[in-house]
Coordinates of C-alpha atoms (C1' of nucleotides) in Angstrom, one line a residue:
Chain A
X1 CA 80.6 70.4 86.6
X2 CA 82.3 73.0 88.8
X3 CA 82.7 76.5 87.4
X4 CA 85.4 79.0 88.1
X5 CA 84.8 81.3 91.1
X6 CA 84.6 78.6 93.7
X7 CA 86.6 79.1 96.8
X8 CA 90.0 77.6 96.2
X9 CA 92.1 76.1 98.9
X10 CA 95.5 77.6 99.7
X11 CA 98.1 75.7 97.7
X12 CA 101.6 75.5 99.0
X13 CA 104.8 73.5 98.5
X14 CA 107.0 72.0 101.2
X15 CA 110.4 70.4 100.9
X16 CA 111.9 67.7 103.0
X17 CA 115.6 67.8 102.2
X18 CA 117.8 65.2 103.7
X19 CA 121.6 65.1 104.1
X20 CA 124.1 63.1 106.1
X21 CA 126.2 65.0 108.6
X22 CA 128.6 63.3 110.9
X23 CA 127.0 60.0 110.6
X24 CA 123.5 61.4 111.3
X25 CA 120.5 61.8 109.0
X26 CA 119.6 65.4 109.1
X27 CA 116.8 67.5 107.6
X28 CA 116.8 71.1 106.5
X29 CA 114.5 73.4 108.4
X30 CA 113.8 77.1 108.5
X31 CA 112.7 79.2 111.4
X32 CA 109.4 80.9 110.6
X33 CA 109.5 84.7 110.6
X34 CA 105.7 85.3 110.4
X35 CA 102.5 84.0 111.9
X36 CA 101.2 81.4 112.2
X37 CA 103.7 79.3 114.1
X38 CA 106.0 82.3 114.4
X39 CA 109.5 81.3 115.4
X40 CA 108.7 77.6 115.1
X41 CA 110.9 75.4 112.8
X42 CA 109.3 74.4 109.5
X43 CA 110.0 72.8 106.1
X44 CA 111.3 75.3 103.5
X45 CA 108.4 76.0 101.2
X46 CA 105.7 78.4 100.5
X47 CA 103.2 79.7 98.0
X48 CA 103.6 79.0 94.3
X49 CA 104.3 82.0 92.0
X50 CA 102.4 81.3 88.8
X51 CA 104.3 84.0 87.0
X52 CA 107.7 82.5 87.8
X53 CA 107.3 78.8 88.5
X54 CA 107.0 76.6 85.4
X55 CA 105.4 73.8 87.4
X56 CA 105.3 72.6 91.0
X57 CA 108.8 71.0 90.7
X58 CA 110.3 74.3 89.7
X59 CA 108.5 76.0 92.6
X60 CA 110.0 73.5 95.0
X61 CA 113.5 74.2 93.7
X62 CA 113.0 78.0 93.9
X63 CA 111.8 77.8 97.4
X64 CA 114.8 75.8 98.5
X65 CA 117.2 78.1 96.7
X66 CA 115.6 81.2 98.2
X67 CA 115.2 80.0 101.8
X68 CA 118.3 77.9 102.2
X69 CA 120.6 78.7 99.3
X70 CA 120.8 75.0 98.4
X71 CA 120.0 73.1 95.2
X72 CA 118.8 69.5 95.6
X73 CA 120.8 66.8 93.9
X74 CA 117.6 64.7 93.8
X75 CA 114.0 65.9 94.0
X76 CA 110.7 64.0 93.7
X77 CA 107.1 64.4 94.8
X78 CA 106.2 62.9 98.1
X79 CA 102.5 63.4 98.6
X80 CA 99.8 65.9 99.2
X81 CA 98.8 66.8 102.8
X82 CA 95.5 68.6 103.0
X83 CA 92.6 69.6 105.2
X84 CA 90.7 72.5 106.7
X85 CA 92.6 72.3 110.0
X86 CA 96.2 72.0 109.1
X87 CA 96.7 75.7 108.5
X88 CA 94.8 78.3 110.6
X89 CA 94.7 80.7 107.6
X90 CA 92.3 78.4 105.9
X91 CA 91.7 75.2 104.0
X92 CA 95.2 74.1 102.9
X93 CA 96.6 71.8 100.3
X94 CA 100.4 71.3 100.5
X95 CA 102.4 69.2 98.1
X96 CA 105.4 67.8 99.9
X97 CA 108.7 67.1 98.0
X98 CA 111.4 64.8 99.1
X99 CA 115.0 65.9 98.3
X100 CA 118.5 64.7 98.8
X101 CA 121.8 66.7 98.8
X102 CA 125.4 66.2 99.8
X103 CA 125.8 67.9 103.2
X104 CA 126.6 71.6 102.9
X105 CA 126.7 74.0 105.8
X106 CA 123.9 76.5 105.5
X107 CA 123.9 78.9 108.4
X108 CA 125.4 82.0 106.9
X109 CA 124.6 82.0 103.2
X110 CA 121.0 83.1 103.4
X111 CA 120.3 86.7 102.8
X112 CA 116.7 86.9 104.1
X113 CA 115.9 87.2 107.8
X114 CA 114.8 83.6 108.0
X115 CA 117.2 81.3 109.6
X116 CA 118.0 77.9 108.0
X117 CA 119.6 75.0 109.7
X118 CA 120.2 71.2 109.5
X119 CA 118.6 69.2 112.3
X120 CA 119.4 65.6 113.0
X121 CA 116.2 63.5 112.9
X122 CA 117.0 62.2 116.3
X123 CA 116.7 65.7 117.8
X124 CA 113.3 66.5 116.2
X125 CA 111.3 65.1 119.1
X126 CA 112.2 68.0 121.3
X127 CA 111.9 70.6 118.6
X128 CA 108.7 72.7 118.1
X129 CA 107.6 72.1 114.5
X130 CA 105.0 74.1 112.5
X131 CA 101.8 72.7 111.0
X132 CA 101.9 68.9 110.4
X133 CA 105.5 69.1 109.3
X134 CA 106.5 66.4 111.8
X135 CA 104.3 63.9 110.0
X136 CA 105.5 65.0 106.6
X137 CA 109.1 64.5 107.7
X138 CA 108.2 61.0 109.0
X139 CA 106.6 60.1 105.7
X140 CA 109.6 61.3 103.7
X141 CA 111.9 59.3 106.0
X142 CA 109.9 56.2 105.4
X143 CA 110.1 56.8 101.6
X144 CA 113.8 57.3 101.8
X145 CA 114.3 54.1 103.7
X146 CA 112.1 52.1 101.3
X147 CA 114.0 53.4 98.3
X148 CA 117.4 52.6 99.9
X149 CA 116.2 49.0 100.0
X150 CA 115.7 48.6 96.3
X151 CA 117.8 51.4 94.7
X152 CA 121.1 53.3 95.1
X153 CA 119.3 56.6 95.5
X154 CA 121.4 57.4 98.6
X155 CA 124.3 58.3 96.2
X156 CA 122.7 61.7 96.0
X157 CA 123.8 62.3 99.6
X158 CA 127.4 62.0 98.4
X159 CA 129.7 64.3 96.4
X160 CA 130.1 63.6 92.7
X161 CA 133.0 61.1 93.3
X162 CA 132.7 58.8 96.2
X163 CA 133.9 55.4 97.5
X164 CA 132.0 52.2 98.3
X165 CA 132.8 52.7 101.9
X166 CA 131.2 56.2 101.9
X167 CA 128.0 54.9 100.2
X168 CA 127.8 52.0 102.6
X169 CA 128.0 54.4 105.6
X170 CA 125.3 56.7 104.1
X171 CA 122.9 53.7 103.5
X172 CA 123.5 52.4 106.9
X173 CA 122.8 55.8 108.4
X174 CA 119.5 55.9 106.5
X175 CA 118.4 52.4 107.3
X176 CA 119.7 52.6 110.9
X177 CA 121.5 49.2 110.6
X178 CA 124.5 47.6 108.9
X179 CA 124.5 46.1 105.5
X180 CA 127.0 43.8 103.8
X181 CA 129.7 45.6 101.8
X182 CA 129.7 42.7 99.4
X183 CA 126.0 43.1 98.6
X184 CA 126.5 46.8 98.0
X185 CA 129.4 46.2 95.6
X186 CA 127.4 43.6 93.7
X187 CA 124.6 46.2 93.2
X188 CA 127.0 48.9 92.2
X189 CA 128.4 46.7 89.5
X190 CA 125.0 45.2 88.4
X191 CA 123.4 48.7 88.1
X192 CA 125.9 49.9 85.5
X193 CA 125.2 53.4 86.9
X194 CA 128.8 54.3 87.7
X195 CA 132.2 54.8 86.2
X196 CA 135.6 54.5 87.8
X197 CA 138.4 57.0 88.3
X198 CA 141.7 57.1 90.2
X199 CA 142.3 56.4 93.8
X200 CA 142.0 58.0 97.2
X201 CA 143.0 57.2 100.7
X202 CA 140.8 56.7 103.7
X203 CA 141.9 56.9 107.4
X204 CA 144.7 54.3 107.5
X205 CA 144.1 51.5 105.1
X206 CA 144.1 50.4 101.5
X207 CA 143.1 53.1 99.0
X208 CA 139.5 52.9 97.9
X209 CA 138.3 53.0 94.3
X210 CA 136.5 56.2 93.4
X211 CA 133.2 56.0 91.6
X212 CA 131.2 58.6 89.8
X213 CA 127.6 58.6 88.5
X214 CA 127.4 58.2 84.8
X215 CA 125.8 61.4 83.4
X216 CA 122.2 61.1 82.5
X217 CA 121.6 57.5 83.8
X218 CA 118.4 56.5 85.5
X219 CA 118.4 55.1 89.0
X220 CA 118.2 51.3 88.7
X221 CA 115.4 49.6 90.6
X222 CA 116.5 46.2 91.8
X223 CA 113.9 43.4 91.8
X224 CA 114.7 42.5 95.4
X225 CA 115.0 44.4 98.6
X226 CA 118.3 44.6 100.4
X227 CA 118.9 44.2 104.1
X228 CA 116.6 41.2 104.8
X229 CA 113.6 43.5 105.0
Chain B
X1 CA 107.9 85.0 102.9
X2 CA 104.8 84.8 100.8
X3 CA 101.7 86.6 102.0
X4 CA 98.1 85.8 101.4
X5 CA 96.5 87.5 98.4
X6 CA 98.9 86.0 95.9
X7 CA 97.3 84.6 92.7
X8 CA 96.7 81.0 93.4
X9 CA 96.7 78.3 90.8
X10 CA 93.5 76.4 90.0
X11 CA 93.6 73.2 92.1
X12 CA 91.7 70.2 90.9
X13 CA 91.5 66.5 91.5
X14 CA 91.4 63.7 88.9
X15 CA 90.8 60.0 89.2
X16 CA 92.2 57.2 87.2
X17 CA 90.0 54.3 88.1
X18 CA 90.8 50.9 86.6
X19 CA 88.7 47.7 86.3
X20 CA 88.9 44.5 84.4
X21 CA 86.1 43.8 81.9
X22 CA 86.1 40.8 79.7
X23 CA 89.9 40.2 80.0
X24 CA 90.7 43.8 79.3
X25 CA 92.1 46.5 81.5
X26 CA 89.7 49.4 81.3
X27 CA 89.6 53.0 82.7
X28 CA 86.6 55.0 83.7
X29 CA 86.1 58.2 81.7
X30 CA 83.4 60.9 81.5
X31 CA 82.4 63.0 78.5
X32 CA 82.9 66.6 79.2
X33 CA 79.8 68.8 79.1
X34 CA 81.5 72.2 79.2
X35 CA 84.4 74.0 77.7
X36 CA 87.3 73.6 77.5
X37 CA 87.6 70.3 75.7
X38 CA 83.8 70.1 75.4
X39 CA 82.6 66.6 74.4
X40 CA 86.1 65.2 74.8
X41 CA 86.6 62.3 77.2
X42 CA 88.3 63.0 80.5
X43 CA 89.1 61.6 83.9
X44 CA 86.4 62.1 86.5
X45 CA 87.4 64.9 88.7
X46 CA 87.0 68.6 89.4
X47 CA 87.4 71.4 91.8
X48 CA 87.6 70.8 95.5
X49 CA 84.7 72.0 97.7
X50 CA 86.4 73.3 100.9
X51 CA 83.0 73.3 102.6
X52 CA 82.3 69.6 101.9
X53 CA 85.6 67.7 101.4
X54 CA 87.5 66.9 104.5
X55 CA 90.7 66.4 102.5
X56 CA 91.8 65.7 99.0
X57 CA 91.1 62.0 99.3
X58 CA 87.5 62.7 100.3
X59 CA 87.2 65.1 97.4
X60 CA 88.4 62.3 95.0
X61 CA 85.8 59.9 96.4
X62 CA 83.0 62.5 96.1
X63 CA 83.9 63.3 92.5
X64 CA 83.9 59.6 91.6
X65 CA 80.5 59.1 93.3
X66 CA 78.9 62.1 91.7
X67 CA 80.2 61.7 88.2
X68 CA 80.1 57.9 87.9
X69 CA 78.1 56.5 90.8
X70 CA 81.0 54.2 91.8
X71 CA 83.0 54.0 95.0
X72 CA 86.6 52.8 94.7
X73 CA 87.7 49.7 96.5
X74 CA 91.2 51.1 96.6
X75 CA 92.3 54.7 96.3
X76 CA 95.7 56.3 96.6
X77 CA 97.5 59.5 95.5
X78 CA 99.3 59.2 92.2
X79 CA 101.0 62.5 91.7
X80 CA 100.5 66.1 90.9
X81 CA 100.4 67.4 87.3
X82 CA 100.9 71.1 86.9
X83 CA 101.8 74.0 84.7
X84 CA 100.6 77.2 83.1
X85 CA 99.7 75.5 79.8
X86 CA 97.8 72.3 80.8
X87 CA 94.5 74.1 81.3
X88 CA 93.5 77.1 79.1
X89 CA 91.6 78.6 82.0
X90 CA 94.8 79.3 83.8
X91 CA 97.7 77.9 85.8
X92 CA 96.6 74.6 86.9
X93 CA 97.6 72.1 89.6
X94 CA 95.9 68.8 89.5
X95 CA 96.3 65.9 92.0
X96 CA 95.7 62.6 90.2
X97 CA 94.4 59.6 92.1
X98 CA 94.8 56.0 91.2
X99 CA 91.8 53.8 92.0
X100 CA 90.7 50.2 91.6
X101 CA 87.2 48.7 91.6
X102 CA 85.6 45.4 90.6
X103 CA 84.0 45.9 87.2
X104 CA 80.5 47.4 87.4
X105 CA 78.5 48.7 84.4
X106 CA 78.1 52.4 84.7
X107 CA 76.2 53.7 81.7
X108 CA 72.7 54.3 83.2
X109 CA 73.1 55.0 86.8
X110 CA 74.4 58.6 86.5
X111 CA 71.8 61.3 87.0
X112 CA 73.7 64.2 85.6
X113 CA 74.0 65.0 82.0
X114 CA 77.6 63.9 81.8
X115 CA 78.1 60.5 80.4
X116 CA 80.4 58.0 82.0
X117 CA 81.9 54.9 80.4
X118 CA 84.6 52.2 80.8
X119 CA 87.2 52.3 78.0
X120 CA 89.7 49.5 77.4
X121 CA 93.2 50.9 77.5
X122 CA 93.9 49.5 74.1
X123 CA 91.3 51.7 72.6
X124 CA 92.5 55.0 74.1
X125 CA 94.9 55.7 71.2
X126 CA 92.0 56.6 69.0
X127 CA 90.0 58.5 71.6
X128 CA 90.2 62.3 72.0
X129 CA 91.2 62.9 75.6
X130 CA 91.0 66.2 77.5
X131 CA 94.0 68.1 78.9
X132 CA 97.1 65.9 79.7
X133 CA 94.9 63.0 80.8
X134 CA 96.5 60.6 78.4
X135 CA 99.8 61.0 80.2
X136 CA 98.1 60.8 83.6
X137 CA 96.5 57.5 82.6
X138 CA 99.8 56.2 81.4
X139 CA 101.5 57.1 84.7
X140 CA 98.7 55.4 86.6
X141 CA 99.0 52.3 84.4
X142 CA 102.7 52.1 85.2
X143 CA 102.1 52.4 88.9
X144 CA 99.5 49.6 88.7
X145 CA 101.9 47.3 86.9
X146 CA 104.7 48.1 89.4
X147 CA 102.5 47.3 92.4
X148 CA 101.3 44.1 90.8
X149 CA 104.9 42.9 90.8
X150 CA 105.4 43.2 94.6
X151 CA 101.9 43.1 96.1
X152 CA 98.5 41.6 95.6
X153 CA 96.9 44.9 95.1
X154 CA 95.0 43.6 92.0
X155 CA 92.5 41.8 94.4
X156 CA 90.7 45.1 94.6
X157 CA 89.6 44.4 91.0
X158 CA 87.7 41.4 92.2
X159 CA 84.5 40.9 94.2
X160 CA 84.8 40.2 97.9
X161 CA 85.2 36.5 97.4
X162 CA 87.3 35.2 94.6
X163 CA 89.4 32.3 93.3
X164 CA 93.1 32.0 92.7
X165 CA 92.3 31.5 89.0
X166 CA 90.4 34.8 88.9
X167 CA 93.2 36.7 90.6
X168 CA 95.7 35.1 88.2
X169 CA 93.7 36.3 85.2
X170 CA 93.4 39.9 86.6
X171 CA 97.2 40.1 87.3
X172 CA 98.0 38.7 83.9
X173 CA 95.7 41.3 82.3
X174 CA 97.4 44.1 84.2
X175 CA 100.9 42.9 83.4
X176 CA 100.1 41.9 79.9
X177 CA 101.8 38.5 80.3
X178 CA 101.3 35.2 82.0
X179 CA 102.5 34.4 85.5
X180 CA 102.9 31.0 87.3
X181 CA 99.9 29.9 89.3
X182 CA 102.2 28.3 91.8
X183 CA 104.0 31.6 92.5
X184 CA 100.7 33.3 93.0
X185 CA 99.5 30.7 95.5
X186 CA 102.7 30.9 97.4
X187 CA 102.2 34.6 97.8
X188 CA 98.6 34.3 98.8
X189 CA 99.6 32.0 101.6
X190 CA 102.7 33.9 102.6
X191 CA 100.8 37.2 102.8
X192 CA 98.3 36.0 105.4
X193 CA 95.9 38.5 104.0
X194 CA 93.1 36.1 103.2
X195 CA 90.8 33.6 104.7
X196 CA 89.0 30.6 103.1
X197 CA 85.4 29.8 102.6
X198 CA 83.4 27.1 100.7
X199 CA 83.7 26.1 97.1
X200 CA 82.6 27.2 93.7
X201 CA 82.7 25.8 90.3
X202 CA 84.4 27.3 87.2
X203 CA 83.8 26.3 83.6
X204 CA 84.2 22.5 83.6
X205 CA 86.8 21.5 86.1
X206 CA 87.7 20.9 89.7
X207 CA 86.0 23.4 92.1
X208 CA 88.2 26.3 93.2
X209 CA 88.8 27.4 96.7
X210 CA 87.2 30.7 97.5
X211 CA 89.3 33.3 99.2
X212 CA 88.3 36.5 101.0
X213 CA 90.3 39.5 102.2
X214 CA 90.7 39.5 105.9
X215 CA 89.0 42.7 107.2
X216 CA 91.3 45.5 108.0
X217 CA 94.6 43.9 106.8
X218 CA 97.3 45.9 105.2
X219 CA 98.5 45.0 101.7
X220 CA 101.7 43.0 102.0
X221 CA 104.7 44.2 100.2
X222 CA 106.9 41.3 99.1
X223 CA 110.7 41.8 99.1
X224 CA 111.0 40.5 95.6
X225 CA 109.3 41.3 92.3
X226 CA 107.2 38.7 90.5
X227 CA 107.3 37.9 86.8
X228 CA 111.1 38.1 86.2
X229 CA 110.9 41.8 85.9
Chain C
dC1 C1' 162.3 46.1 108.1
dT2 C1' 158.8 43.8 110.6
dT3 C1' 154.5 43.7 112.6
dA4 C1' 150.0 45.3 114.1
dT5 C1' 146.0 47.3 112.5
dA6 C1' 142.7 49.4 109.6
dT7 C1' 140.2 49.7 105.5
dA8 C1' 139.3 47.8 100.6
dG9 C1' 138.0 44.2 97.9
dT10 C1' 137.1 38.8 96.6
dG11 C1' 135.6 33.8 96.9
dT12 C1' 132.3 30.9 98.3
dC13 C1' 128.6 28.7 100.3
dA14 C1' 124.1 28.8 102.4
dC15 C1' 119.4 30.5 102.3
dT16 C1' 115.3 32.5 100.4
dT17 C1' 112.0 33.0 96.9
dG18 C1' 110.3 32.9 92.2
dG19 C1' 110.2 30.1 87.5
dA20 C1' 109.4 25.9 85.3
dC21 C1' 107.0 22.0 84.8
dA22 C1' 105.5 17.4 85.7
dC23 C1' 102.2 15.2 88.5
dT24 C1' 97.9 14.6 91.2
dA25 C1' 92.9 15.9 92.2
dT26 C1' 88.2 16.7 90.9
dA27 C1' 84.8 18.5 88.2
dT28 C1' 81.9 18.1 83.4
dG29 C1' 80.3 15.9 79.1
dC30 C1' 80.2 12.3 75.8
Chain D
dG1 C1' 84.7 4.7 81.4
dC2 C1' 87.3 8.2 79.1
dA3 C1' 88.6 12.7 77.4
dT4 C1' 89.2 17.1 78.9
dA5 C1' 89.3 21.2 81.6
dT6 C1' 90.5 23.6 85.6
dA7 C1' 92.6 23.4 90.6
dG8 C1' 96.3 22.4 93.3
dT9 C1' 101.0 20.1 94.7
dG10 C1' 106.0 18.4 94.5
dT11 C1' 110.3 19.3 93.2
dC12 C1' 114.2 21.0 91.1
dC13 C1' 116.6 25.0 89.1
dA14 C1' 118.0 29.9 88.8
dA15 C1' 119.0 34.3 90.7
dG16 C1' 120.3 37.3 94.1
dT17 C1' 121.3 38.4 99.0
dG18 C1' 123.6 37.2 103.7
dA19 C1' 127.4 35.6 106.1
dC20 C1' 132.0 35.3 106.6
dA21 C1' 136.5 33.9 105.8
dC22 C1' 140.3 35.3 103.0
dT23 C1' 143.4 38.4 100.3
dA24 C1' 145.2 43.2 99.2
dT25 C1' 147.2 47.5 100.4
dA26 C1' 147.7 51.4 103.0
dT27 C1' 149.6 53.7 107.7
dA28 C1' 151.9 53.7 112.1
dA29 C1' 154.7 51.8 115.9
dG30 C1' 158.7 49.3 117.4

DNA sequence: CTTATATAGTGTCACTTGGACACTATATGC
DNA sequence: GCATATAGTGTCCAAGTGACACTATATAAG
């Protein structure tokens, strides 16, 4: 049995927070202000503060708040990325989180020197990213796409009241292809997750019903995947 | 930005390894030889050795090998359990793994003083367990049941060649209810994951076709759940 | 006011895949 | 041979999604 006093790895937390902006799936990144990877873009995260953070989830929320000023609408563990090589400072273990939020501009509301910004996934190829963050983002993206097939998780990319059309667009952006409005409406009703409100107009056309998440409901997992996948 | 030198949490790895023995879903536990929770049963795991373990996955395998003499047929990350209270030695972050293996007796092959043993899930209620390991086991059990609904992952609880009847029994044990043999056969064929061999007899009856996992195949994820769930 | 058009929502049928269950196939033991 | 036990197939039904036509209601142009 191991005793205390062993060399421990560096434990950190990273957040992959997604939002939809102008029909594009975007991820929140911060520009690093210190070595290593100085001035490279990276996932908002950092070391846990055992005095402050009740658990790793709380740590993830705090890091997001501090580095970007945003609070995730949805947050779950993704997976651990680890190894001796991934961080030049030493053996590193990083727990990546996967988060969703309605799009909110972020450029000016951060007090610290670090710069935060939303980046469309499509533009990441040409962006210098720190550590193995490119791979982490890719894993998170896959998870998001998977969940969009068997749940309505993408609602967390929308404001508290939204229309079916908006949700359809968000899901299509995440999946990268079109889905049937009819199928989506069937799921919205079958899930029982939502309540109705008044009306609202969209760009020229019939007014759309506004939906709202019932407080405290769990996300329904459907027994079949959507989108013939 | 955090600097090095911060107090780091204790990072550990735990394994929830399942097998089927005599029609019962069992989990592999070891009796603790040190404080805290001396003499309580616990998940095989421990501290990472940054000199030896290439990553957390390798650490999990090493711990299983050292403490139980077994090598998992399947191993994946479950999730992190963390907090200031879960370990009296200090703020603790534990990455739990979820593992499957064909049942193998384990009592005598361990060299160390720690004692390892398979425990049926049904008997855990009356067993004193260390830390929050009861909750971790429960989470792993849920994950296993979920995966059994949309994949043939339970094959990793069987020897390298097996019959449809055996797989059916394993899945039924995991789910705690019966499934249709016909449905299972449809999935086995549709997955393309298996190849055939000769024959084999079961207790009085027609000989059953023996199947074998194709080397290097990925586990198929079906687009619908099985077992009307 | 009428009409074109754009978006919201419904009706309906086909297709896919699991559930149910009867039926056939092949082994063992009496 | 016959009973029985397990293996495997044939077939119909049920549930949920895809496709797509059709209806409903808003705005804008003439």
